[in-house]
Amino acid sequence: MSADTLLARWTKPAKRRVMSDSLALALPLIVAAAAVGWRLSGIVAAVVVVMVGVAIALLFARHRAARHDQRWLVRALDASRADMEDSADLLFADTSTLGPLERLQQARLADRIDSDSPHSLRPDWSRHLILTLWIAGLIATGLVIVWPRPGHGPPTLAPSREALPATPGIPRLVAQNVRIIPPAYTGLPSRDSASLDARAPVGSRIEWTLRFDPQASVPAIQPVGGARLVLRRDGANWIASRLLDASFLYRVDPASGRGPTPPLHRIDAIADSPPQVKALSPTASLTMVTQSQRSWSPTFAATDDYGVAATARLRITLAIGEGENVTFSEREIAIAGSGPARDRRFSPRLDFAALGFGAGGDMVVQLIVRDTRQPMPQEVRGPSLILRWPSPKQPESGGLQGMVNTVLPAYFRSQRQIIIDAETLIKQKRRLATDRYLSRSASIGGDQQILRGRYSQFLGGEEEGAPEAPTSDGEQHSDDDGHDQGGAPRQSAPGFGAPEDVLADFGHPHDDSPASSLDPETRAILKKAVDEMWQSELQLKQGHPDLALPFAYRALRFIKEVQQATRIFLSRVGPELPPIDASRRMTGKREGLASRVLAIAPVEGRDGPAAAAWRALGDGPGAIRGAIALDALERWARGQAAHLPDPLALSGAIDAVRRDPACVACRARLRALLWTAMARPPAHLARRRPADSSGARYLGAVGGGTQ
Amino acid sequence: MTAAWITAGLLGAAVLLASVRLILWHRTAVTPSPRRLIALLLLQPVCAVLLFLTLFPPAVTTGGSTLRIATKGTPRLAVAAGPVIQLPEAPDISAGELVPDLATALRRHPGTNEIVVLGDGLTPRDMEAAKSVAVRFDPPPLRVGISQVAPPAIVAPGSSFSVGGQLSALPRATVELLDPAGQVTDSVQPDADGRFTLTGTARAAGAVLFSLRVRDGHRTVEQASMPVLVADSPAPRLLIVSAAPNAEIKYLRRWASDAGFAVTTQMSAGGGIALGDAPIVIDAATLRRFDVAIIDDRSWAARRAVVMGAVRDGLGMILRASGPIDAATRGQWRTLGFGLAGKDGVAPLALPKPPSPALARTRQGIGNDDAPADIALPDETLPEISRLGLTPDGGDAVPLLRDAGGTTLAAWRAVGMGRVALFIGIDSYALTLTGNRTLYGDWWSAMLATVARPALGINLITTSGWVGERMVLCGLPAAAQVERPDGRMANLLPVNGCGAFWPDKAGWHLLRKSGDNPPTPFYVQPADALPVMRAARDRDAMLMLRPPTPGDRTATLRNAPGSSWPFALGWLLVSALMWWLERARIGRTIAPQSAK
């Protein structure tokens, strides 16, 4: 058996025992600490405490076990085993370094060592300490678990502070407790308030526990302007409860009106505020798509006083298309938030391809969150964020003061095409057969005719009329013969002029043609261009493109001129009014015109009961030092509750003054509250005082006057 | 013939009689001694002169003395420099003579012609006594606090008012005006001299206490009550005349009607057609029925003579420009006394920055069902309002309104018994449409209040009084009473129309005079309120006392009467010598023998 094996075999039981002993010592401490952690901050804290405690305990146990090494074994063997003859260290010595005598002894020891079990060397359990720690730990754990938490169990009553004089035989409030149990969704613990004034979330249950001396018979809680709340007897105490839906003032009435009037107390309802949504990124509401962007991840933060629902909806509006041809599509997707309930983050990833978002479109997203309020959650829409994918050919039209309107369409360019075709034909004349040459010339002439027809349309279609006979002289066609309706039937141009265009066929439009939007000069130039086209067409159809070219060029020049002239500028109508023509004043008919009385009804602006009470409470003119009639004021305050900054405080102050009219502090407080409850009337005038006799004499001497 | 001359004559006669008696006595003597007779005759007038001087001691020619007076705040070390006289306010420096007031000190120390005042200075009680002597006073620097504050005069309900004041030795303080509910209604930083102006708004009529709070960082340095008396005056009868119907008239009429004025509107629509209220003839008799008239330039030009006649008799008039004015109107307005400076045409008007929403809400109070409170809260954007390029500066006119750029918007001047104001704003109604109706009301009520015909009403005493300090109330008839805040009455005994009153309680007091007049309120500050302002007032009064001049010493010497004791002693000695000369036996030894 080697020395290492021997060492391991003989120390192992001791090490195990020490480990077990350490863990047995640590366990009650860990349990107690975990109980404290659970009690203070919940199950998570308990788990953390257990894990940390176990880790520390293991470290401690290992540290203790590590002390049981070879040196300990040698000493333990020497101390406990007489047969080791105080030379147990020879067991672990290197044989090669030993002398013959030592070797002999080593061999003897090796034989003897197994005469006893290694378990005999185990240290004993630390029984007393374990017992003490377990008892202490269990007691501590039990205490922590059953220690009464505020808001649970029977309440502890606090002595009353109403300070009412004791009247024999009339019950008086001596102790009280107000328990506030907030609604479960708030996650707030219930708590006890020693004072009868409290603030609690809306929806909380308020439980009063009151004690009277001498014992009351029919005590009640009397809210101001509300129904009595009858107290229920529970042993020596009286209890009542009520659901808090709005702030209210109340007084504890121990003896149903007998005895002095107790002071008012106030329960304030803290309204659940709606969640707040903020866009964290992007911070600007309009973002542009960057190059090679394929998705978008806006980030929102939603905060609430009690908690934001874990899922929210994202409304995505897509606007796709340009100009007037924009289609909208709207959809809502559910997204899950991350982070704590009171401050959640929502960061959806919006894939362009999946949504069908492309160039020239806008994507508008809006986060809709809810809080956890019961029974009806509050819903809030966050800010809209716009992602814009700019169109590649978006016109920059901003900043124009007027509208540029191109009246003539773009097909004006084809006159140049006719010239090009004609010049090509002339170049190819030698290579072409004559009939082919003629037919091609005629077809160009046909194009010229169509073009002429289109321009004629701008002139009221009147040029469209009769194509004159080739023999007729084109120069004879003048502006004056425009009403020539007769002649040959009109040729229908392929692709131009609809068969159902009845007006064009049978009517005689003068004003509805596009040309009516042209000014006379443009119209004249256009007429010249059409005349040239007539000539060009004539020559082309006769097979003389070379003769047609000068007319075609002239027509092109005129058309260019028209194009220059037909950019129409429509200026906005400014605030410049035409000058008034004074000579026309008072020259119209004036029957039925007479002087009139314009009635006016001033708004009612008199001081209300608030001002009267305010004056009475002061110490200046109009002050009343005794009791003041406050009924009118109270009625007024109830009617104006919607406009008052704090109607409950005003009711309380009125009540305080009514109870004790001589209380200077109460009167001052009511007066201050009334100041905030008054409106500022329209400014009156502080008239100056008349001058005395010498002043009047002076003014009279300086400036005259008949008085 | 004074007592001294009579006494001198009597003494001279007595000396003559005594001399005659001596000579007769000498004649009849048995052994006359001429030397003794001569000595007695010479001693008689000496004795008479000494007696005269005992009764009328001559003026002391050695000069007057200087008293050192210890007042409040005298340092203890002042005793080391010489004897002091302690007034009741002085700290207990356990050395020096205690006197109840300065007059007593001067009486006890006749011949005092100069006092050296140590400490903060004399109180109003001692000012009268201090006027008889030269005062040497080195004023200590004022402590930190409010050194001067001017509460507003009577404020009309609903109007805004200004509180001006000055701080001493506080460069970076903030001054706040708190309303009676303790809310901040205005907050300013004083200028380099410590001066500040705060704005507050009044509500219903009554006596009210605002508070002035001085803060240095977060520390409250001083807080003082600011009494404001809100009192209504008789509603003015207002005439609005316009040469054409327009928005400005519409909103003026609405504002004035809502404010409770008796408004008569006359708008000409041309061709003899009038709109507004029932037509009236504008002449001297009708104008006498009105207190104030708002007239535009064209209407005024048409009725100049009759309107100005009514103004001279007491009517108030606000002249309003309906647009750019022509040269003729300009000349007429200059003739009225308004120096029209600047360019022709129309210029933009610089509106003040609206107060923060919180302040505006505090000033406005609550709303009601018809007019919610928000209606008077200013919009974000300021309306575009124009004014004439010509400003009514210069001339005899007093500026009345200024815009945020400092341009005079309105000015007034007295014409006879009445007043005329010129307003150069053109379309002020835009203020009411943008939530600035407060500013609109402030402008027009300031103008109307300045020029409107005077009316009788409640008066107010604005001088500050303090508890425990004598107040002088003037303008009193034979019997007057003061009603204290707790209702107790105090009778005043007026002398020459003024009576003294010692307030013992802070708060609003009412001075009730005989007759049916409404009582005159005044406010008394607590004794410890505004200490720096009190100190500053006393210091200013001290500095107005007569300081010592080089000619003082000789001028005051003659008046001091000398002591009569040495002369009385001399007279006694001389009289004793005379008695001895008459009765002594020395040199007359023979005589008794011969008598035997």
Coordinates of C-alpha atoms in Angstrom, one line a residue, chain A residues 387-683:
Chain A
L387 CA -40.0 56.1 -42.2
R388 CA -39.7 57.5 -45.7
W389 CA -38.2 55.7 -48.7
P390 CA -37.6 58.6 -51.1
S391 CA -38.6 58.0 -54.7
P392 CA -35.7 58.1 -57.1
K393 CA -37.3 60.8 -59.3
Q394 CA -39.1 62.9 -56.8
P395 CA -39.7 66.3 -58.2
E396 CA -38.5 69.2 -56.2
S397 CA -41.6 71.3 -56.3
G398 CA -41.3 73.2 -53.1
G399 CA -41.2 76.9 -53.0
L400 CA -43.0 77.7 -56.3
Q401 CA -45.0 80.8 -56.0
G402 CA -47.3 79.9 -58.9
M403 CA -48.2 76.9 -60.9
V404 CA -46.5 76.1 -64.2
N405 CA -49.0 74.6 -66.6
T406 CA -47.8 73.2 -69.8
V407 CA -50.7 73.6 -72.1
L408 CA -49.4 72.1 -75.2
P409 CA -48.6 68.4 -75.1
A410 CA -45.2 67.0 -75.8
Y411 CA -46.1 65.7 -79.3
F412 CA -45.1 69.0 -80.7
R413 CA -41.8 67.4 -81.3
S414 CA -43.0 65.3 -84.3
Q415 CA -42.8 68.2 -86.8
R416 CA -39.1 67.8 -86.5
Q417 CA -39.6 64.1 -87.2
I418 CA -41.4 65.0 -90.4
I419 CA -38.5 67.2 -91.5
I420 CA -36.0 64.4 -90.7
D421 CA -38.1 61.9 -92.6
A422 CA -38.5 64.2 -95.6
E423 CA -34.7 64.9 -95.7
T424 CA -34.0 61.2 -95.5
L425 CA -36.4 60.6 -98.4
I426 CA -34.7 63.3 -100.5
K427 CA -31.3 61.7 -99.9
Q428 CA -32.6 58.2 -100.9
K429 CA -34.4 59.6 -104.0
R430 CA -31.9 58.3 -106.4
R431 CA -32.0 54.8 -105.1
L432 CA -35.7 54.5 -104.9
A433 CA -38.2 53.7 -107.6
T434 CA -40.4 56.6 -108.4
D435 CA -43.7 55.1 -107.3
R436 CA -42.1 54.0 -104.0
Y437 CA -40.7 57.5 -103.6
L438 CA -44.1 59.0 -104.2
S439 CA -45.9 56.6 -101.9
R440 CA -43.3 57.4 -99.1
S441 CA -43.7 61.1 -99.7
A442 CA -47.5 60.7 -99.5
S443 CA -47.2 58.7 -96.2
I444 CA -45.1 61.5 -94.7
G445 CA -47.7 63.9 -96.0
G446 CA -50.3 61.8 -94.1
D447 CA -48.2 62.2 -90.9
Q448 CA -48.1 65.9 -91.6
Q449 CA -51.9 65.9 -92.0
I450 CA -52.4 64.2 -88.7
L451 CA -50.1 66.6 -87.0
R452 CA -51.8 69.6 -88.6
G453 CA -55.1 68.2 -87.4
R454 CA -53.9 68.1 -83.9
Y455 CA -52.7 71.7 -84.0
S456 CA -55.9 72.7 -85.6
Q457 CA -57.7 71.3 -82.6
F458 CA -56.0 74.0 -80.5
L459 CA -57.5 76.6 -82.8
G460 CA -61.0 75.3 -82.3
G461 CA -61.0 72.6 -84.9
E462 CA -61.8 75.1 -87.5
E463 CA -58.7 74.4 -89.5
E464 CA -59.8 70.8 -89.5
G465 CA -62.6 71.6 -91.9
A466 CA -62.1 70.8 -95.5
P467 CA -58.8 69.8 -96.8
E468 CA -58.7 72.0 -99.8
A469 CA -58.3 70.5 -103.2
P470 CA -54.7 70.3 -104.2
T471 CA -55.5 72.7 -106.9
S472 CA -56.9 75.3 -104.7
D473 CA -54.5 78.0 -103.6
G474 CA -53.4 77.6 -100.0
E475 CA -52.8 81.2 -99.6
Q476 CA -56.5 81.9 -100.0
H477 CA -57.2 80.2 -96.8
S478 CA -57.5 82.9 -94.3
D479 CA -58.7 83.4 -90.7
D480 CA -61.9 84.8 -92.1
D481 CA -63.2 81.8 -93.8
G482 CA -63.2 79.8 -90.6
H483 CA -66.9 79.1 -90.6
D484 CA -66.8 77.2 -93.8
Q485 CA -68.8 74.1 -92.7
G486 CA -69.4 72.8 -96.1
G487 CA -67.2 70.9 -98.5
A488 CA -66.0 67.4 -98.4
P489 CA -66.7 65.3 -95.4
R490 CA -64.0 65.3 -92.8
Q491 CA -61.4 62.7 -93.0
S492 CA -61.1 60.7 -90.0
A493 CA -57.6 60.5 -88.7
P494 CA -56.5 57.1 -87.4
G495 CA -55.9 57.1 -83.7
F496 CA -57.1 60.6 -83.2
G497 CA -60.6 61.9 -82.6
A498 CA -63.0 59.5 -81.0
P499 CA -66.1 58.3 -83.0
E500 CA -68.3 59.2 -80.2
D501 CA -66.9 62.7 -80.1
V502 CA -70.3 64.1 -81.2
L503 CA -69.5 67.6 -80.5
A504 CA -66.4 67.5 -82.7
D505 CA -68.5 65.8 -85.4
F506 CA -71.6 67.9 -85.4
G507 CA -71.1 70.7 -83.1
H508 CA -69.1 73.8 -83.4
P509 CA -67.0 74.3 -80.4
H510 CA -65.7 77.8 -79.9
D511 CA -64.9 78.2 -76.3
D512 CA -64.3 74.7 -75.0
S513 CA -61.3 74.0 -77.1
P514 CA -57.9 74.0 -75.4
A515 CA -57.1 77.0 -77.7
S516 CA -59.4 79.1 -75.7
S517 CA -56.8 79.1 -73.0
L518 CA -54.3 80.6 -75.4
D519 CA -53.7 84.3 -75.7
P520 CA -54.4 85.9 -79.1
E521 CA -50.7 86.3 -80.0
T522 CA -50.0 82.6 -79.4
R523 CA -53.1 81.8 -81.3
A524 CA -51.9 83.9 -84.3
I525 CA -48.5 82.2 -84.3
L526 CA -50.2 78.8 -84.1
K527 CA -52.4 79.7 -87.0
K528 CA -49.3 80.6 -89.1
A529 CA -47.7 77.2 -88.1
V530 CA -50.9 75.4 -89.3
D531 CA -50.9 77.3 -92.5
E532 CA -47.3 76.3 -93.2
M533 CA -48.3 72.7 -92.4
W534 CA -51.0 72.9 -95.0
Q535 CA -48.4 73.8 -97.6
S536 CA -46.0 71.2 -96.4
E537 CA -48.7 68.6 -96.5
L538 CA -49.7 69.7 -100.0
Q539 CA -46.2 69.4 -101.4
L540 CA -45.6 66.1 -99.6
K541 CA -48.8 64.5 -101.0
Q542 CA -47.9 65.7 -104.4
G543 CA -44.5 63.9 -104.2
H544 CA -42.4 67.0 -103.7
P545 CA -40.7 66.6 -100.3
D546 CA -38.0 69.0 -101.3
L547 CA -40.6 71.7 -101.9
A548 CA -42.3 70.8 -98.7
L549 CA -39.2 71.3 -96.6
P550 CA -39.2 75.1 -96.4
F551 CA -42.8 75.1 -95.2
A552 CA -42.0 72.4 -92.7
Y553 CA -39.1 74.4 -91.3
R554 CA -41.2 77.5 -91.0
A555 CA -43.9 75.4 -89.3
L556 CA -41.3 74.1 -86.9
R557 CA -40.0 77.6 -86.1
F558 CA -43.6 78.8 -85.4
I559 CA -44.2 75.9 -83.2
K560 CA -41.0 76.7 -81.3
E561 CA -42.3 80.2 -80.8
V562 CA -45.6 78.8 -79.5
Q563 CA -43.8 76.5 -77.1
Q564 CA -41.9 79.5 -75.7
A565 CA -45.0 81.4 -75.3
T566 CA -47.3 78.7 -73.8
R567 CA -45.8 78.5 -70.4
I568 CA -48.6 80.1 -68.5
F569 CA -47.9 81.6 -65.1
L570 CA -50.8 81.8 -62.8
S571 CA -49.8 84.1 -59.9
R572 CA -51.5 83.7 -56.6
V573 CA -54.0 86.4 -55.7
G574 CA -52.4 88.7 -53.2
P575 CA -54.0 90.9 -50.6
E576 CA -53.8 93.9 -52.9
L577 CA -57.3 95.3 -53.2
P578 CA -58.2 97.5 -56.0
P579 CA -58.1 101.2 -55.1
I580 CA -61.4 102.6 -53.9
D581 CA -63.2 104.7 -56.5
A582 CA -64.4 107.5 -54.3
S583 CA -66.6 108.9 -57.1
R584 CA -68.8 105.8 -56.9
R585 CA -69.5 106.1 -53.2
M586 CA -73.0 106.5 -52.0
T587 CA -74.3 106.2 -55.5
G588 CA -76.1 102.9 -55.2
K589 CA -79.7 102.2 -54.2
R590 CA -80.3 102.8 -50.5
E591 CA -83.8 101.6 -50.0
G592 CA -84.2 99.7 -46.8
L593 CA -81.0 100.9 -45.2
A594 CA -81.5 102.6 -41.9
S595 CA -79.8 103.1 -38.6
R596 CA -79.9 100.0 -36.4
V597 CA -79.4 99.4 -32.8
L598 CA -77.0 96.5 -32.3
A599 CA -78.0 94.8 -29.0
I600 CA -75.3 93.6 -26.6
A601 CA -75.8 91.6 -23.5
P602 CA -73.0 91.8 -21.0
V603 CA -72.0 88.6 -19.3
E604 CA -73.0 88.3 -15.7
G605 CA -69.9 89.5 -13.8
R606 CA -71.0 90.1 -10.3
D607 CA -69.2 88.8 -7.3
G608 CA -70.5 85.5 -6.1
P609 CA -70.9 84.1 -2.6
A610 CA -67.2 83.4 -2.6
A611 CA -66.3 87.1 -2.7
A612 CA -68.9 87.9 -0.1
A613 CA -67.6 85.3 2.3
W614 CA -64.0 86.3 1.5
R615 CA -64.8 89.9 2.5
A616 CA -66.6 88.8 5.6
L617 CA -63.6 86.7 6.7
G618 CA -61.1 89.5 6.4
D619 CA -60.4 92.4 8.7
G620 CA -60.9 95.3 6.3
P621 CA -64.1 97.0 5.2
G622 CA -67.0 94.5 5.0
A623 CA -65.5 92.2 7.6
I624 CA -67.8 90.3 10.0
R625 CA -66.1 89.3 13.2
G626 CA -68.7 86.9 14.5
A627 CA -70.2 83.8 12.9
I628 CA -70.6 83.9 9.1
A629 CA -73.4 82.4 7.2
L630 CA -71.6 79.9 5.0
D631 CA -74.6 77.9 3.5
A632 CA -74.6 80.0 0.3
L633 CA -70.9 79.5 0.0
E634 CA -71.1 75.8 0.5
R635 CA -73.9 75.5 -2.1
W636 CA -71.8 77.5 -4.5
A637 CA -68.7 75.4 -3.9
R638 CA -70.6 72.3 -4.6
G639 CA -71.9 73.7 -7.9
Q640 CA -68.5 74.9 -9.0
A641 CA -66.6 71.8 -8.0
A642 CA -65.5 71.2 -11.5
H643 CA -63.8 74.5 -11.7
L644 CA -62.3 74.6 -8.3
P645 CA -58.6 73.6 -7.9
D646 CA -59.3 71.7 -4.7
P647 CA -63.0 71.5 -3.8
L648 CA -62.5 69.1 -0.9
A649 CA -60.0 71.4 0.8
L650 CA -62.5 74.2 0.5
S651 CA -65.3 72.1 2.0
G652 CA -63.0 71.1 4.8
A653 CA -62.1 74.7 5.5
I654 CA -65.8 75.8 5.4
D655 CA -66.6 73.1 7.9
A656 CA -63.7 74.1 10.2
V657 CA -64.9 77.7 10.3
R658 CA -68.5 76.6 10.9
R659 CA -67.4 74.5 13.8
D660 CA -65.4 77.2 15.4
P661 CA -66.2 80.7 14.1
A662 CA -63.6 82.3 16.4
C663 CA -60.7 80.2 15.2
V664 CA -58.4 82.8 13.6
A665 CA -56.3 80.3 11.8
C666 CA -59.3 78.5 10.3
R667 CA -60.7 81.7 9.0
A668 CA -57.4 82.7 7.5
R669 CA -57.1 79.3 5.8
L670 CA -60.6 79.5 4.4
R671 CA -59.9 83.0 3.2
A672 CA -56.7 81.9 1.4
L673 CA -58.6 79.0 -0.3
L674 CA -61.4 81.3 -1.3
W675 CA -58.8 83.5 -3.1
T676 CA -57.9 80.5 -5.3
A677 CA -61.6 79.8 -5.8
M678 CA -62.4 83.2 -7.2
A679 CA -62.2 84.3 -10.8
R680 CA -60.6 87.5 -11.9
P681 CA -63.4 89.7 -13.1
P682 CA -62.9 92.0 -16.1
A683 CA -60.9 94.9 -14.9

